[in-house]
PDB file of C-alpha atoms in Angstrom:
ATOM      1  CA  UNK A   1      68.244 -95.898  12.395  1.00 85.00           C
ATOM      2  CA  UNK A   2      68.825 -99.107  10.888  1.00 87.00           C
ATOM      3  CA  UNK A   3      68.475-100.210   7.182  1.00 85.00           C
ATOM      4  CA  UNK A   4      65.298-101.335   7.338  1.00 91.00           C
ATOM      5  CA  UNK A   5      63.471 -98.349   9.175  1.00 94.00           C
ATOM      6  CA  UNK A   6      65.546 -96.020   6.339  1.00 95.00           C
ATOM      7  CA  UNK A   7      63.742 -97.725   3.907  1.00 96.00           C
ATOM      8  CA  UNK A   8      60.531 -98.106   5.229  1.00 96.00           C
ATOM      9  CA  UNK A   9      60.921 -94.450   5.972  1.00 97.00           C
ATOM     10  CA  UNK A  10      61.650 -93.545   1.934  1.00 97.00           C
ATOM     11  CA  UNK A  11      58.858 -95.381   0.945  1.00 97.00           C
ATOM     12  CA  UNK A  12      56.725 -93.805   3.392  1.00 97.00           C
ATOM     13  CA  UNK A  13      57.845 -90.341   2.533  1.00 97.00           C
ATOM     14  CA  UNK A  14      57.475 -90.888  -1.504  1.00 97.00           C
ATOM     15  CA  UNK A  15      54.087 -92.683  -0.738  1.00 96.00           C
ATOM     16  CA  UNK A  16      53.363 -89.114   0.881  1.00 96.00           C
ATOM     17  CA  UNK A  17      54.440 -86.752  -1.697  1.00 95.00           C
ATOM     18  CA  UNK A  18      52.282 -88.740  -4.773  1.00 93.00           C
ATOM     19  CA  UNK A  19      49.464 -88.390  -2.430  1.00 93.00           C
ATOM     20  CA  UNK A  20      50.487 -84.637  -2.319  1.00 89.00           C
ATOM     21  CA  UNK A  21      46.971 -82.455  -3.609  1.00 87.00           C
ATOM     22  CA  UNK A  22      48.493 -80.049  -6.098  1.00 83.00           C
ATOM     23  CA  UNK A  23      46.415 -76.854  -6.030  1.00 84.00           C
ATOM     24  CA  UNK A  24      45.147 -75.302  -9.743  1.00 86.00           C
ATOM     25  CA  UNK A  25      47.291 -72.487 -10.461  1.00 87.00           C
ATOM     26  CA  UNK A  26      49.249 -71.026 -12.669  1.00 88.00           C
ATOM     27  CA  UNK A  27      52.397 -73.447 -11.308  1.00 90.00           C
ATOM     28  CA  UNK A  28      49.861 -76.698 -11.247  1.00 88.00           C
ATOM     29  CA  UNK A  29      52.019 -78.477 -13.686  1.00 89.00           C
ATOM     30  CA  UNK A  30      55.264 -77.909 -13.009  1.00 90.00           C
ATOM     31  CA  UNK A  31      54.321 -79.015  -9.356  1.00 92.00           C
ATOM     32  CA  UNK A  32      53.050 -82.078 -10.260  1.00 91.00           C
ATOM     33  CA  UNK A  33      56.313 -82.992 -12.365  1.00 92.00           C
ATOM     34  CA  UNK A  34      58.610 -81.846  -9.351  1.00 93.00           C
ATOM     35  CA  UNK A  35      56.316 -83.851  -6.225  1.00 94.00           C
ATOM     36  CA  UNK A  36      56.392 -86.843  -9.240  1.00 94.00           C
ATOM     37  CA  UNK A  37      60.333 -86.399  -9.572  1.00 96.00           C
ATOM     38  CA  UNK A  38      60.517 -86.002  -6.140  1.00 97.00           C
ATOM     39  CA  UNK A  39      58.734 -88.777  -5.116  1.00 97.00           C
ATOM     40  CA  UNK A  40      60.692 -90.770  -7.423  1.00 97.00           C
ATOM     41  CA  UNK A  41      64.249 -89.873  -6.330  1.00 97.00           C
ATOM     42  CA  UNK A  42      62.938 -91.080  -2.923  1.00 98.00           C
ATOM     43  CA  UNK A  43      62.020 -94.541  -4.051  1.00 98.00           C
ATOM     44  CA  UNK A  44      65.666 -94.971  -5.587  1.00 98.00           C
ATOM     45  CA  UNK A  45      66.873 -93.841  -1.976  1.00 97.00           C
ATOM     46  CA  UNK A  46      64.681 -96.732  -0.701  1.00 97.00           C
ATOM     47  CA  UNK A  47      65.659 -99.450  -3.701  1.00 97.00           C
ATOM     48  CA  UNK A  48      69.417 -98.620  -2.615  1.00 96.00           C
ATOM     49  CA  UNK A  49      68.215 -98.590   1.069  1.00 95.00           C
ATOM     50  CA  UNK A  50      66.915-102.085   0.601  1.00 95.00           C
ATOM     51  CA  UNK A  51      69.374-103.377  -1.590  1.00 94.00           C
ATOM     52  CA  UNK A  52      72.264-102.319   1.914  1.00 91.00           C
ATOM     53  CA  UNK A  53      69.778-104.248   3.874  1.00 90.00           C
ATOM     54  CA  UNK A  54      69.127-107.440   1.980  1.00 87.00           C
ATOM     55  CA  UNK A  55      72.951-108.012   0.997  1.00 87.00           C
ATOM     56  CA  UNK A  56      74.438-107.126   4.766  1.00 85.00           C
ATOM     57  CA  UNK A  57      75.398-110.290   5.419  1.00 83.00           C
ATOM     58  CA  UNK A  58      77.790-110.064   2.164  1.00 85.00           C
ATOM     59  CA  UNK A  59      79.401-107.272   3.273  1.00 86.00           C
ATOM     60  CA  UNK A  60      79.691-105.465  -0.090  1.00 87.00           C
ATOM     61  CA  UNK A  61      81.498-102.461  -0.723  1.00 86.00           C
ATOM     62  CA  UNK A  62      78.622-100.770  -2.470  1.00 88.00           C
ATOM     63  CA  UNK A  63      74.603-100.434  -2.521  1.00 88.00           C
ATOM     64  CA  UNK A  64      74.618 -98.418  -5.990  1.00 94.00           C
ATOM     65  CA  UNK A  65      71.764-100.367  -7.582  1.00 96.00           C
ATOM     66  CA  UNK A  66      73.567 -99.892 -11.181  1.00 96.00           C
ATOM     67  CA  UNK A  67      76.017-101.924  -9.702  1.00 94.00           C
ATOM     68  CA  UNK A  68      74.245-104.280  -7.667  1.00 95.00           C
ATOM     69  CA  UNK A  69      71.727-105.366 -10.198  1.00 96.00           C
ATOM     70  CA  UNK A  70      73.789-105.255 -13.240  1.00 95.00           C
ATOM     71  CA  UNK A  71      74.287-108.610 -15.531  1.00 94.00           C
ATOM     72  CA  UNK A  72      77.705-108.867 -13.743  1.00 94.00           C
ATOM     73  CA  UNK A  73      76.857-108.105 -10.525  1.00 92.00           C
ATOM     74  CA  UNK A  74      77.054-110.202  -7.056  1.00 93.00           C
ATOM     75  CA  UNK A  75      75.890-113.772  -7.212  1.00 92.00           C
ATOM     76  CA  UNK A  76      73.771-113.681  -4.289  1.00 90.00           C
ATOM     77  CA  UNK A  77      70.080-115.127  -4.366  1.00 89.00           C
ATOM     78  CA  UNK A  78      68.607-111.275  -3.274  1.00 90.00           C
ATOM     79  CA  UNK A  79      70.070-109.936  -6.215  1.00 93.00           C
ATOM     80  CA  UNK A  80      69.833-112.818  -8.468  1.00 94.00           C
ATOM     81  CA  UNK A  81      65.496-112.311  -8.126  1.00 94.00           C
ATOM     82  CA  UNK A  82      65.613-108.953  -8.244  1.00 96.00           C
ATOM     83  CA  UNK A  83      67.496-109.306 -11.481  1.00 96.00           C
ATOM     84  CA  UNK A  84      64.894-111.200 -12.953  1.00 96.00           C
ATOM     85  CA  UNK A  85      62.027-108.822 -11.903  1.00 96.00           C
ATOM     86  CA  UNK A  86      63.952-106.186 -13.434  1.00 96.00           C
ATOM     87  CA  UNK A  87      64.156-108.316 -16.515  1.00 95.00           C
ATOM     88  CA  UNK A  88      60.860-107.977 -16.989  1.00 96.00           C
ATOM     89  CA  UNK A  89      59.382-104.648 -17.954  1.00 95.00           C
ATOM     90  CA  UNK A  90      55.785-104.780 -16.474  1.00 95.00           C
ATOM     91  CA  UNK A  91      56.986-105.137 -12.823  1.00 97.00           C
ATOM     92  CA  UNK A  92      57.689-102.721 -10.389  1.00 97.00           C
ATOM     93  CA  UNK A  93      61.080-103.222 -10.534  1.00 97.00           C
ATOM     94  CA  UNK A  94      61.547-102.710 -14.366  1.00 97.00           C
ATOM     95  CA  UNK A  95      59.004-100.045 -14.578  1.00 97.00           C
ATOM     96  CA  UNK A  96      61.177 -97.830 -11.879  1.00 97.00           C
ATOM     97  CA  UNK A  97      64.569 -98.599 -13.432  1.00 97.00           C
ATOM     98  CA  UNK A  98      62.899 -97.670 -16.756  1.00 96.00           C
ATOM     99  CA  UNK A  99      61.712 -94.139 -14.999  1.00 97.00           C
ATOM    100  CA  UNK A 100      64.895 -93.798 -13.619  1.00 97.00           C
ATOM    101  CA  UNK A 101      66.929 -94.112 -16.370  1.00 96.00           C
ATOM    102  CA  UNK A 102      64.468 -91.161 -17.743  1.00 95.00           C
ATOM    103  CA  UNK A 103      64.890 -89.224 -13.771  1.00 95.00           C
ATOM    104  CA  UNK A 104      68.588 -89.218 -14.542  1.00 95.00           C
ATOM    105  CA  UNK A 105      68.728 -88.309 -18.189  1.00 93.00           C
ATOM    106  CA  UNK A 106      68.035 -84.795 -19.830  1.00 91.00           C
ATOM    107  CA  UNK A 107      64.641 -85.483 -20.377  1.00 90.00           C
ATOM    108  CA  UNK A 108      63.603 -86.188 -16.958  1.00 89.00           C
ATOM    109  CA  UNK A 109      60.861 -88.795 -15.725  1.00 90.00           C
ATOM    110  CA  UNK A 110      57.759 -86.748 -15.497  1.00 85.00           C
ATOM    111  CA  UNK A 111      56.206 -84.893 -18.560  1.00 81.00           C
ATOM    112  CA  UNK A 112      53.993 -82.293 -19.611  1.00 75.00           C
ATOM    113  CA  UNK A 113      50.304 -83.714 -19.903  1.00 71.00           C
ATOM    114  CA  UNK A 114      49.208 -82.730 -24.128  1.00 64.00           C
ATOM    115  CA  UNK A 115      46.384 -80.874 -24.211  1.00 60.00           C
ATOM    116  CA  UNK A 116      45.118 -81.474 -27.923  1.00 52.00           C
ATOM    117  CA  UNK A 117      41.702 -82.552 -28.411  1.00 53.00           C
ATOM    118  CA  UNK A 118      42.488 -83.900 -31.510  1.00 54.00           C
ATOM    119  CA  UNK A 119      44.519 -86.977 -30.111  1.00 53.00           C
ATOM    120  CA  UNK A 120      42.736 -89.671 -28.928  1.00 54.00           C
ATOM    121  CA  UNK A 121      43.360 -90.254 -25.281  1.00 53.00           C
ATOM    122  CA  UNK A 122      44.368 -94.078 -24.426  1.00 51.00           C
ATOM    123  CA  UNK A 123      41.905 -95.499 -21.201  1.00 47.00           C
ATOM    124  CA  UNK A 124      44.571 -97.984 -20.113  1.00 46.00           C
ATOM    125  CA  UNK A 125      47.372 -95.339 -20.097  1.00 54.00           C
ATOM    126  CA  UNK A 126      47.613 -94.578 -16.416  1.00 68.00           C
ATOM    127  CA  UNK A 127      49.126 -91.141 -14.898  1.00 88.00           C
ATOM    128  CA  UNK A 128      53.264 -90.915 -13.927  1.00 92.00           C
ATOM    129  CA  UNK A 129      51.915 -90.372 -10.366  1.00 92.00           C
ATOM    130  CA  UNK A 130      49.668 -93.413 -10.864  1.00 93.00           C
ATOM    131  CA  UNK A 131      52.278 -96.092 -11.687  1.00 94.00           C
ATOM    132  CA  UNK A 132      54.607 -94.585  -9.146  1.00 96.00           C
ATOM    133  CA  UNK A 133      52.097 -95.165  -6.422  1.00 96.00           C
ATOM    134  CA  UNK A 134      51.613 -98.375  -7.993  1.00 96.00           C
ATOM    135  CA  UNK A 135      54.736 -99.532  -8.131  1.00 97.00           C
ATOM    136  CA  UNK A 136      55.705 -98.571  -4.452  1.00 97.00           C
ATOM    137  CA  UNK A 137      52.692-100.883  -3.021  1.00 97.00           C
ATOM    138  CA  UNK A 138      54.517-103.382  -5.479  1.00 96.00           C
ATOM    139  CA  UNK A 139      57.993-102.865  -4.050  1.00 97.00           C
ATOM    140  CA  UNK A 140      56.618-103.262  -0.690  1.00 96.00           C
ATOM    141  CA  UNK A 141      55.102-106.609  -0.853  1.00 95.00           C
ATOM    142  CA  UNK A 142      58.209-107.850  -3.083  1.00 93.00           C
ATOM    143  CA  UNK A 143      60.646-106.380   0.011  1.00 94.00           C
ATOM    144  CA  UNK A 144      58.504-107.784   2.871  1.00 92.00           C
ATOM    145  CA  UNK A 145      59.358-111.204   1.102  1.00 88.00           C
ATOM    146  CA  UNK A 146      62.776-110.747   0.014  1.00 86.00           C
ATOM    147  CA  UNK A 147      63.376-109.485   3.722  1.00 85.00           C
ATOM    148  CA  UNK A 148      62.131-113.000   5.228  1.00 78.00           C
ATOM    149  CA  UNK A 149      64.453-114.963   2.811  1.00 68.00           C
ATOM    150  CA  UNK A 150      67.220-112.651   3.654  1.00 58.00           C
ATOM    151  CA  UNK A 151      66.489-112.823   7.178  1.00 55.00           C
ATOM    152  CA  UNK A 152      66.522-117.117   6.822  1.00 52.00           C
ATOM    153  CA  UNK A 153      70.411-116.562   6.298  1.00 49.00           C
TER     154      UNK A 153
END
């Protein structure tokens, strides 16, 4: 399989699982958080998938987005956008580093939804699943373009 069809592949499969219906029972929520996690862990597979594609023709020694992406890391033009998206918080980029960060720390990425009736419930604030599903239709357009540029060299 080559880079590209691995990626497509993890993007397909974590499109898949936050599409998942999640029956009502007494396991409802913790199902939700693990298909949410789950679905998350696939789309780093696929950033890392996509980062081993776009940066082939460097030959690098690693695909660890930490690494790839960091302040310090490769000067090629790939990486160099996908730096700045990062940079900013309200792309997809940023807001799946941000939920990563959260995937790999003790706290996890998906949480508990509050059931009080006495807090007021914010209309714009959209649902983990929501934003992940989001963000993968995001990451797709931004790959099919960084794949043509990469493909010019």
């Amino acid at each position: 399989m080559s880079a590209r069809s691995r990626t497509n592949q993890l993007l397909y499969q974590a499109e898949l699982l936050i599409e998942t219906p999640v029956h009502d029972d007494e396991h409802y929520v913790t199902r939700q958080m693990a298909i949410e996690e789950g679905a998350l862990a696939l789309f780093e597979l696929a950033l890392e998938s996509f980062l081993a594609e776009v940066t082939e023709h460097a030959r690098l020694d690693t695909r660890r987005w930490q690494t790839l992406l960091a302040a310090d890391g490769p000067e090629l033009a790939e990486l160099i956008r996908l730096r700045d998206l990062a940079g900013q918080p309200e792309s997809w980029l940023g807001w799946l580093i941000s939920a990563l960060l959260k995937l790999h720390g003790d706290e996890g990425a998906a949480k508990r939804p509050i059931n009080n009736p006495s807090m007021i419930a914010l209309a714009s604030e959209a649902s983990f699943a929501s934003s992940l599903y989001q963000s993968v239709q995001a990451a797709k357009k931004e790959m099919a373009a960084l794949r043509e540029t990469s493909h010019e060299w």
